[in-house]
């Protein structure tokens, strides 16, 4: 069983995460402030730490910097609040493996947790099978969330990867807008089917040779989309 430490000062968030992660089969420990968190990371061996940035006593950034200096390699995902001017690059330079911005969906968090744990295991274990596929112009690695066109990195957002992966897993099937809305965005209430159409437009521009005449992500009128591979 994978072992996760949550360092989070907001009780609701802390206990909500604990319950959800336990439900997903993780063993969960928690700390309520920065110094308790730091002590726990030093004293125990976790598969992953979910580390809030704004914490009493010692910030998440400080903790991250400190443990990396001490040679502790435990994977870290930073939890940042929307509106906090959090520099992703700064967090990653300080040694965090990834970050999520509150409010996040449980689904997104779980995907990131699994990806970071898998990457951590991979460093000691080369047998992991990565999911690498070619979709149109892009070579996409769904394990590490990388995409390349003729060897050059192409920037894609997490959600773009998720939508593409969803369509890929259901290739040659019709996927309704409602399915995408429900399964990818979940409880994010401000998303409309229009947002999904915009996502598809952006994806087409990245993968299709001629995005005005798509051959890979087809529109199924009145229903949704179909990926033809
Ligand atoms: Ca906080």
XYZ file of N, CA and C and ligand atoms in Angstrom:
688
model
N 0.845 -1.207 0.000
C 0.000 0.000 0.000
C 0.875 1.249 0.000
N 0.555 2.189 -0.877
C 1.332 3.431 -0.966
C 0.963 4.353 0.190
N 1.994 5.052 0.634
C 1.948 5.796 1.860
C 2.074 7.295 1.575
N 1.052 8.076 1.902
C 1.067 9.510 1.566
C 0.998 10.370 2.828
N 1.831 11.401 2.881
C 1.744 12.386 3.963
C 1.080 13.646 3.424
N 0.062 14.123 4.150
C -0.584 15.393 3.796
C -0.129 16.445 4.802
N 0.471 17.534 4.292
C 0.825 18.651 5.174
C -0.068 19.820 4.778
N -1.043 20.091 5.596
C -2.091 21.068 5.235
C -2.697 21.618 6.517
N -2.769 22.948 6.624
C -3.269 23.542 7.865
C -4.785 23.709 7.894
N -5.437 23.714 6.724
C -6.901 23.847 6.741
C -7.532 22.499 7.076
N -8.257 22.435 8.218
C -8.779 21.136 8.662
C -9.701 20.469 7.639
N -10.566 21.271 7.006
C -11.519 20.687 6.055
C -10.811 20.031 4.883
N -9.856 20.770 4.343
C -9.080 20.258 3.207
C -8.282 19.020 3.622
N -7.663 19.106 4.811
C -6.821 18.004 5.287
C -7.627 16.714 5.443
N -8.766 16.828 6.149
C -9.531 15.619 6.424
C -10.254 15.115 5.171
N -10.668 16.070 4.313
C -11.301 15.671 3.058
C -10.338 14.868 2.194
N -9.102 15.359 2.094
C -8.096 14.647 1.301
C -7.799 13.285 1.918
N -7.678 13.285 3.254
C -7.354 12.031 3.953
C -8.430 10.973 3.653
N -9.682 11.355 3.827
C -10.777 10.401 3.586
C -10.774 9.891 2.149
N -10.641 10.833 1.218
C -10.690 10.454 -0.193
C -9.524 9.553 -0.586
N -8.342 9.886 -0.084
C -7.172 9.090 -0.471
C -7.214 7.706 0.183
N -7.713 7.657 1.402
C -7.877 6.338 2.041
C -8.889 5.499 1.272
N -9.939 6.164 0.828
C -10.948 5.467 0.030
C -10.334 4.906 -1.252
N -9.338 5.638 -1.800
C -8.679 5.193 -3.036
C -7.598 4.136 -2.759
N -7.436 3.768 -1.503
C -6.512 2.673 -1.189
C -5.128 3.098 -0.730
N -4.944 4.383 -0.433
C -3.658 4.822 0.093
C -3.676 4.781 1.613
N -2.488 4.614 2.187
C -2.351 4.780 3.618
C -1.946 6.243 3.853
N -2.639 6.935 4.758
C -2.471 8.389 4.853
C -2.065 8.834 6.256
N -1.038 9.682 6.288
C -0.614 10.327 7.527
C -0.764 11.832 7.284
N -0.841 12.630 8.357
C -0.961 14.069 8.101
C -0.270 14.899 9.163
N 0.026 16.135 8.776
C 0.599 17.108 9.701
C -0.132 18.424 9.503
N -0.278 19.189 10.598
C -1.111 20.400 10.554
C -0.329 21.689 10.374
N 0.975 21.614 10.478
C 1.776 22.817 10.220
C 3.131 22.419 9.651
N 3.900 23.443 9.279
C 5.154 23.198 8.582
C 6.188 22.435 9.388
N 6.334 22.780 10.665
C 7.416 22.116 11.406
C 7.065 20.655 11.702
N 5.784 20.385 11.984
C 5.383 18.985 12.188
C 5.572 18.200 10.896
N 5.242 18.850 9.772
C 5.405 18.191 8.480
C 6.856 17.847 8.213
N 7.721 18.816 8.443
C 9.147 18.598 8.205
C 9.669 17.438 9.055
N 9.277 17.429 10.328
C 9.707 16.336 11.211
C 9.254 14.976 10.692
N 8.010 14.925 10.246
C 7.483 13.644 9.758
C 8.199 13.178 8.498
N 8.484 14.124 7.606
C 9.179 13.740 6.367
C 10.571 13.200 6.702
N 11.230 13.835 7.677
C 12.562 13.367 8.062
C 12.519 12.002 8.735
N 11.444 11.763 9.508
C 11.407 10.569 10.351
C 10.866 9.337 9.634
N 10.065 9.550 8.586
C 9.387 8.414 7.961
C 9.718 8.334 6.480
N 9.366 7.194 5.922
C 9.574 7.032 4.494
C 8.203 6.995 3.810
N 7.883 8.061 3.086
C 6.596 8.135 2.386
C 6.809 7.919 0.889
N 5.767 7.453 0.227
C 5.830 7.352 -1.233
C 5.587 8.712 -1.871
N 4.907 9.594 -1.109
C 4.576 10.912 -1.657
C 4.171 11.858 -0.530
N 4.515 13.154 -0.704
C 4.033 14.176 0.225
C 3.179 15.180 -0.550
N 1.959 15.429 -0.047
C 1.136 16.533 -0.566
C 1.397 17.710 0.354
N 2.010 18.745 -0.200
C 2.545 19.812 0.642
C 1.891 21.146 0.305
N 1.084 21.640 1.232
C 0.486 22.966 1.058
C 1.613 24.002 1.077
N 1.478 25.050 0.269
C 2.531 26.071 0.241
C 2.391 27.036 1.412
N 1.175 27.567 1.631
C 0.962 28.528 2.705
C 0.659 27.784 4.002
N 1.687 27.646 4.836
C 1.552 26.886 6.082
C 2.051 27.728 7.244
N 1.487 27.539 8.445
C 2.053 28.208 9.612
C 3.464 27.665 9.903
N 4.300 28.522 10.433
C 5.661 28.188 10.902
C 6.679 28.051 9.764
N 6.537 27.027 8.925
C 7.489 26.883 7.816
C 6.682 26.687 6.542
N 6.977 27.452 5.505
C 6.185 27.331 4.275
C 6.522 26.052 3.533
N 5.627 25.671 2.652
C 5.866 24.490 1.823
C 7.133 24.623 0.985
N 7.387 25.833 0.461
C 8.612 26.068 -0.312
C 9.856 25.795 0.538
N 9.831 26.334 1.781
C 10.952 26.166 2.707
C 11.193 24.676 2.987
N 10.104 23.960 3.231
C 10.215 22.522 3.541
C 10.849 21.783 2.359
N 10.363 22.119 1.189
C 10.850 21.452 -0.010
C 12.355 21.674 -0.178
N 12.744 22.938 -0.040
C 14.162 23.285 -0.194
C 15.002 22.548 0.852
N 14.489 22.543 2.087
C 15.239 21.935 3.187
C 15.443 20.438 2.984
N 14.369 19.730 2.660
C 14.529 18.268 2.548
C 15.433 17.903 1.370
N 15.348 18.651 0.277
C 16.210 18.330 -0.871
C 17.680 18.572 -0.514
N 17.918 19.650 0.253
C 19.286 19.933 0.706
C 19.815 18.793 1.571
N 18.910 18.192 2.323
C 19.299 17.090 3.212
C 19.366 15.754 2.470
N 19.072 15.786 1.180
C 19.180 14.564 0.387
C 17.962 13.654 0.453
N 16.862 14.160 1.011
C 15.642 13.359 1.082
C 14.929 13.439 -0.269
N 14.680 12.275 -0.885
C 14.177 12.273 -2.268
C 12.679 12.002 -2.376
N 11.976 11.974 -1.242
C 10.533 11.706 -1.265
C 9.822 12.615 -2.285
N 9.031 12.041 -3.196
C 8.320 12.876 -4.165
C 7.360 13.862 -3.479
N 7.289 15.082 -4.027
C 6.455 16.131 -3.437
C 5.531 16.728 -4.499
N 4.246 16.838 -4.163
C 3.320 17.644 -4.972
C 2.895 18.837 -4.124
N 3.128 20.044 -4.641
C 2.738 21.259 -3.917
C 1.260 21.548 -4.154
N 0.586 21.981 -3.103
C -0.805 22.432 -3.208
C -0.793 23.956 -3.114
N -1.173 24.617 -4.191
C -1.136 26.074 -4.190
C -2.546 26.620 -4.320
N -2.745 27.804 -3.788
C -4.082 28.397 -3.852
C -4.196 29.281 -5.076
N -5.386 29.302 -5.656
C -5.629 30.161 -6.800
C -5.439 31.605 -6.359
N -4.801 32.416 -7.182
C -4.620 33.808 -6.816
C -3.299 34.046 -6.114
N -2.772 33.021 -5.418
C -1.423 33.157 -4.871
C -0.496 33.226 -6.057
N 0.413 34.180 -6.043
C 1.295 34.287 -7.196
C 2.392 33.233 -7.057
N 1.987 31.995 -7.301
C 2.932 30.900 -7.153
C 3.640 30.678 -8.468
N 4.921 30.681 -8.392
C 5.706 30.450 -9.586
C 5.989 28.965 -9.693
N 5.401 28.382 -10.707
C 5.579 26.942 -10.926
C 7.065 26.601 -11.007
N 7.789 27.445 -11.751
C 9.210 27.168 -11.941
C 9.940 27.194 -10.610
N 9.584 28.162 -9.764
C 10.221 28.255 -8.444
C 9.981 26.964 -7.667
N 8.730 26.528 -7.613
C 8.412 25.295 -6.889
C 9.204 24.124 -7.422
N 9.303 24.024 -8.727
C 10.006 22.892 -9.318
C 11.512 23.027 -9.105
N 12.016 24.272 -9.114
C 13.444 24.476 -8.846
C 13.790 24.097 -7.415
N 12.833 24.288 -6.527
C 13.090 23.948 -5.129
C 12.982 22.450 -4.906
N 12.636 21.716 -5.936
C 12.681 20.268 -5.816
C 11.331 19.593 -5.758
N 10.236 20.355 -5.959
C 8.927 19.704 -6.007
C 8.799 18.945 -7.323
N 8.009 17.891 -7.322
C 7.840 17.075 -8.523
C 6.684 17.558 -9.386
N 5.713 18.185 -8.752
C 4.560 18.676 -9.493
C 3.794 19.610 -8.553
N 2.772 20.262 -9.067
C 1.941 21.090 -8.204
C 0.518 21.064 -8.729
N -0.442 21.271 -7.847
C -1.833 21.456 -8.281
C -2.363 22.731 -7.635
N -3.241 23.400 -8.352
C -3.798 24.660 -7.868
C -5.199 24.419 -7.317
N -5.424 24.888 -6.098
C -6.761 24.795 -5.498
C -7.685 25.811 -6.166
N -8.942 25.542 -6.408
C -9.572 24.254 -6.133
C -9.282 23.257 -7.256
N -9.005 22.009 -6.892
C -8.716 20.994 -7.900
C -9.747 19.884 -7.743
N -9.928 19.120 -8.796
C -10.839 17.977 -8.669
C -10.049 16.796 -8.132
N -10.726 15.921 -7.436
C -10.076 14.739 -6.886
C -9.458 13.922 -8.014
N -10.173 13.877 -9.131
C -9.712 13.121 -10.277
C -8.362 13.630 -10.776
N -8.242 14.958 -10.865
C -6.979 15.543 -11.328
C -5.864 15.240 -10.329
N -6.172 15.414 -9.042
C -5.158 15.160 -8.025
C -4.694 13.706 -8.082
N -5.637 12.780 -8.188
C -5.284 11.349 -8.221
C -4.395 11.026 -9.413
N -4.733 11.620 -10.563
C -3.929 11.358 -11.760
C -2.493 11.822 -11.522
N -2.369 12.978 -10.880
C -1.021 13.511 -10.642
C -0.276 12.695 -9.594
N -0.987 12.286 -8.561
C -0.366 11.449 -7.530
C 0.179 10.175 -8.163
N -0.662 9.540 -8.977
C -0.232 8.283 -9.587
C 0.956 8.493 -10.520
N 0.916 9.593 -11.293
C 2.020 9.867 -12.222
C 3.322 10.115 -11.457
N 3.248 10.872 -10.363
C 4.471 11.197 -9.616
C 5.015 9.951 -8.910
N 4.135 9.145 -8.345
C 4.599 7.915 -7.686
C 5.238 6.981 -8.718
N 4.607 6.889 -9.876
C 5.129 6.021 -10.933
C 6.516 6.489 -11.383
N 6.656 7.804 -11.529
C 7.946 8.357 -11.938
C 9.002 8.050 -10.880
N 8.612 8.156 -9.600
C 9.533 7.868 -8.503
C 9.997 6.423 -8.556
N 9.069 5.528 -8.845
C 9.413 4.107 -8.921
C 10.297 3.833 -10.120
N 10.046 4.601 -11.159
C 10.733 4.368 -12.416
C 12.224 4.609 -12.300
N 12.611 5.574 -11.465
C 14.032 5.878 -11.336
C 14.796 4.664 -10.823
N 14.130 3.833 -10.047
C 14.804 2.632 -9.567
C 14.382 1.396 -10.343
N 13.581 1.573 -11.358
C 12.992 0.415 -12.020
C 12.682 0.770 -13.469
N 13.497 0.228 -14.357
C 13.359 0.600 -15.768
C 12.303 -0.212 -16.507
N 11.659 -1.136 -15.811
C 10.751 -2.037 -16.510
C 9.369 -1.432 -16.721
N 9.138 -0.241 -16.172
C 7.824 0.378 -16.346
C 7.528 0.583 -17.834
N 6.333 0.195 -18.230
C 5.974 0.359 -19.627
C 5.282 1.705 -19.788
N 5.912 2.566 -20.566
C 5.305 3.875 -20.784
C 4.286 3.786 -21.908
N 3.266 4.615 -21.812
C 2.250 4.627 -22.849
C 2.585 5.734 -23.844
N 3.234 5.318 -24.947
C 3.640 6.294 -25.963
C 2.891 5.993 -27.251
N 2.210 7.003 -27.772
C 1.407 6.783 -28.966
C 1.629 7.941 -29.950
N 1.330 7.696 -31.199
C 1.379 8.759 -32.199
C -0.048 9.113 -32.576
N -0.387 10.381 -32.395
C -1.706 10.859 -32.805
C -1.476 12.028 -33.751
N -1.782 11.824 -35.010
C -1.559 12.870 -36.002
C -0.099 13.278 -36.036
N 0.164 14.579 -35.852
C 1.531 15.084 -35.944
C 2.345 14.840 -34.678
N 1.663 14.434 -33.613
C 2.353 14.391 -32.318
C 2.688 12.975 -31.852
N 3.861 12.856 -31.227
C 4.208 11.661 -30.463
C 3.948 12.005 -29.009
N 3.055 11.240 -28.395
C 2.598 11.605 -27.062
C 2.918 10.510 -26.063
N 3.480 10.935 -24.938
C 3.745 10.000 -23.853
C 2.727 10.292 -22.750
N 1.743 9.399 -22.624
C 0.691 9.610 -21.634
C 1.146 9.241 -20.223
N 2.337 8.682 -20.096
C 2.852 8.358 -18.768
C 3.548 9.569 -18.157
N 4.316 10.271 -18.976
C 5.069 11.416 -18.446
C 4.455 12.758 -18.852
N 3.352 12.730 -19.623
C 2.717 13.951 -20.108
C 3.672 14.806 -20.946
N 4.327 14.155 -21.912
C 5.158 14.883 -22.862
C 4.583 14.718 -24.251
N 4.713 15.768 -25.066
C 4.340 15.587 -26.461
C 5.382 16.246 -27.347
N 5.660 15.593 -28.460
C 6.682 16.088 -29.372
C 6.178 16.056 -30.803
N 6.631 17.045 -31.569
C 6.395 17.024 -33.005
C 7.762 17.005 -33.664
N 8.058 15.953 -34.396
C 9.375 15.759 -35.037
C 10.511 16.004 -34.035
N 10.353 15.494 -32.845
C 11.426 15.588 -31.851
C 11.419 16.866 -31.022
N 10.598 17.840 -31.403
C 10.543 19.094 -30.629
C 9.379 19.068 -29.642
N 9.644 19.539 -28.428
C 8.595 19.559 -27.405
C 7.449 20.470 -27.815
N 6.234 19.991 -27.643
C 5.038 20.794 -27.875
C 4.340 20.964 -26.533
N 4.062 22.200 -26.171
C 3.415 22.469 -24.897
C 1.934 22.089 -24.946
N 1.516 21.289 -23.988
C 0.089 20.997 -23.866
C -0.274 21.086 -22.395
N -1.491 21.559 -22.137
C -1.919 21.649 -20.741
C -2.325 20.265 -20.251
N -2.390 20.145 -18.947
C -2.810 18.883 -18.337
C -4.169 18.443 -18.878
N -5.088 19.399 -18.957
C -6.444 19.067 -19.428
C -6.426 18.617 -20.887
N -5.567 19.241 -21.680
C -5.471 18.818 -23.083
C -5.008 17.366 -23.169
N -4.008 17.014 -22.357
C -3.568 15.611 -22.313
C -4.723 14.704 -21.916
N -5.476 15.167 -20.915
C -6.550 14.317 -20.405
C -7.636 14.086 -21.450
N -8.005 15.163 -22.139
C -9.044 15.022 -23.170
C -8.546 14.107 -24.292
N -7.292 14.315 -24.698
C -6.724 13.498 -25.766
C -6.651 12.024 -25.348
N -6.238 11.792 -24.114
C -6.127 10.430 -23.608
C -7.502 9.755 -23.567
N -8.480 10.540 -23.154
C -9.856 10.029 -23.067
C -10.349 9.583 -24.440
N -10.096 10.443 -25.443
C -10.521 10.099 -26.805
C -9.725 8.909 -27.347
N -8.440 8.882 -27.013
C -7.559 7.796 -27.464
C -8.039 6.446 -26.924
N -8.405 6.433 -25.652
C -8.853 5.172 -25.045
C -10.178 4.709 -25.655
N -10.906 5.642 -26.261
C -12.193 5.301 -26.878
C -12.133 5.516 -28.383
N -10.954 5.321 -28.958
C -10.802 5.617 -30.384
C -11.774 4.783 -31.214
N -12.232 5.422 -32.298
C -13.221 4.825 -33.207
C -14.603 4.649 -32.562
N -14.779 5.262 -31.390
C -16.123 5.288 -30.772
C -16.578 6.751 -30.692
N -17.884 6.945 -30.697
C -18.389 8.302 -30.504
C -18.409 8.615 -29.010
N -17.841 9.780 -28.676
C -17.820 10.238 -27.281
C -18.682 11.497 -27.206
N -19.656 11.496 -26.316
C -20.530 12.673 -26.256
C -19.870 13.804 -25.462
N -20.312 15.024 -25.740
C -19.811 16.170 -24.976
C -20.108 15.990 -23.490
N -21.268 15.432 -23.199
C -21.633 15.230 -21.796
C -20.683 14.257 -21.096
N -20.270 13.213 -21.808
C -19.294 12.276 -21.225
C -17.999 12.995 -20.891
N -17.520 13.792 -21.850
C -16.274 14.528 -21.620
C -16.430 15.468 -20.432
N -17.547 16.192 -20.437
C -17.799 17.161 -19.373
C -17.795 16.465 -18.010
N -18.487 15.371 -17.938
C -18.641 14.662 -16.676
C -17.341 13.976 -16.244
N -16.696 13.302 -17.189
C -15.546 12.474 -16.811
C -14.246 13.253 -16.690
N -14.116 14.348 -17.423
C -12.859 15.105 -17.353
C -12.960 16.258 -16.365
N -14.076 16.975 -16.419
C -14.173 18.171 -15.562
C -14.901 17.898 -14.252
N -15.680 16.846 -14.229
C -16.349 16.465 -12.991
C -17.193 17.583 -12.426
N -16.839 18.028 -11.237
C -17.710 18.962 -10.538
C -17.356 20.426 -10.743
N -16.441 20.683 -11.699
C -16.139 22.084 -12.008
C -17.338 22.669 -12.742
N -18.178 23.401 -12.026
C -19.483 23.771 -12.561
C -19.441 24.845 -13.644
N -18.335 25.564 -13.771
C -18.317 26.675 -14.724
C -17.983 26.241 -16.141
N -17.757 24.972 -16.314
C -17.423 24.469 -17.642
C -18.708 24.175 -18.415
N -18.738 24.607 -19.674
C -19.904 24.316 -20.515
C -19.446 23.481 -21.709
N -20.415 22.979 -22.460
C -20.040 22.203 -23.645
C -19.275 23.067 -24.647
N -19.505 24.377 -24.569
C -18.766 25.313 -25.435
C -17.260 25.244 -25.134
N -16.932 25.148 -23.850
C -15.528 25.037 -23.447
C -14.902 23.797 -24.075
N -15.684 22.721 -24.104
C -15.179 21.477 -24.677
C -14.901 21.661 -26.162
N -15.818 22.324 -26.851
C -15.597 22.573 -28.281
C -14.310 23.372 -28.502
N -14.060 24.341 -27.617
C -12.829 25.119 -27.741
C -11.586 24.265 -27.500
N -11.690 23.347 -26.549
C -10.589 22.429 -26.294
C -10.292 21.594 -27.529
N -11.358 21.102 -28.146
C -11.187 20.250 -29.324
C -10.532 21.052 -30.455
N -10.953 22.308 -30.601
C -10.326 23.163 -31.615
C -8.827 23.270 -31.397
N -8.447 23.494 -30.120
C -7.021 23.642 -29.806
C -6.258 22.345 -30.067
N -6.881 21.233 -29.695
C -6.220 19.948 -29.921
C -6.038 19.673 -31.414
N -7.065 20.020 -32.182
C -6.964 19.809 -33.627
C -5.805 20.609 -34.209
N -5.649 21.848 -33.707
C -4.560 22.667 -34.239
C -3.209 22.023 -33.962
N -3.139 21.235 -32.882
C -1.855 20.614 -32.547
C -1.625 19.289 -33.266
N -2.694 18.527 -33.471
C -2.466 17.182 -34.019
C -2.786 17.036 -35.509
N -3.737 17.834 -35.989
C -4.194 17.641 -37.368
C -3.249 18.345 -38.346
N -3.088 17.769 -39.522
C -2.310 18.423 -40.578
C -3.051 19.669 -41.049
N -4.377 19.544 -41.192
C -5.205 20.689 -41.576
C -6.382 20.738 -40.601
N -6.275 21.640 -39.607
C -7.270 21.608 -38.523
C -8.661 22.035 -39.002
N -8.717 22.699 -40.158
C -10.030 23.081 -40.694
C -10.751 21.881 -41.307
N -9.978 20.908 -41.718
C -10.550 19.678 -42.281
C -10.014 18.482 -41.506
N -10.482 18.318 -40.258
C -9.905 17.295 -39.388
C -10.132 15.875 -39.903
N -9.099 15.060 -39.745
C -9.203 13.661 -40.149
C -9.067 12.726 -38.944
N -8.714 13.286 -37.799
C -8.468 12.430 -36.628
C -9.568 12.628 -35.581
N -9.783 13.878 -35.162
C -10.897 14.119 -34.234
C -12.074 14.656 -35.051
N -13.020 13.781 -35.321
C -14.166 14.169 -36.140
C -15.321 14.646 -35.265
N -16.111 15.556 -35.817
C -17.319 16.003 -35.124
C -18.454 15.048 -35.456
N -19.151 14.590 -34.433
C -20.363 13.805 -34.655
C -21.520 14.745 -34.326
N -22.185 15.231 -35.353
C -23.130 16.329 -35.176
C -24.216 16.015 -34.163
N -24.417 16.958 -33.266
C -25.460 16.811 -32.257
C -25.067 15.921 -31.085
N -23.912 15.268 -31.174
C -23.527 14.364 -30.078
C -22.177 14.757 -29.477
N -21.153 14.676 -30.274
C -19.851 14.958 -29.707
C -18.741 14.718 -30.716
N -17.804 13.813 -30.365
C -16.600 13.628 -31.180
C -16.242 12.165 -31.296
N -15.439 11.904 -32.314
C -14.936 10.553 -32.510
C -13.481 10.642 -32.992
N -12.587 9.923 -32.312
C -11.197 9.894 -32.758
C -11.009 8.704 -33.686
N -10.533 9.004 -34.872
C -10.302 7.939 -35.859
C -8.802 7.674 -35.922
N -8.399 6.480 -35.609
C -6.982 6.107 -35.693
C -6.875 4.849 -36.543
Ca -2.642 26.737 3.896
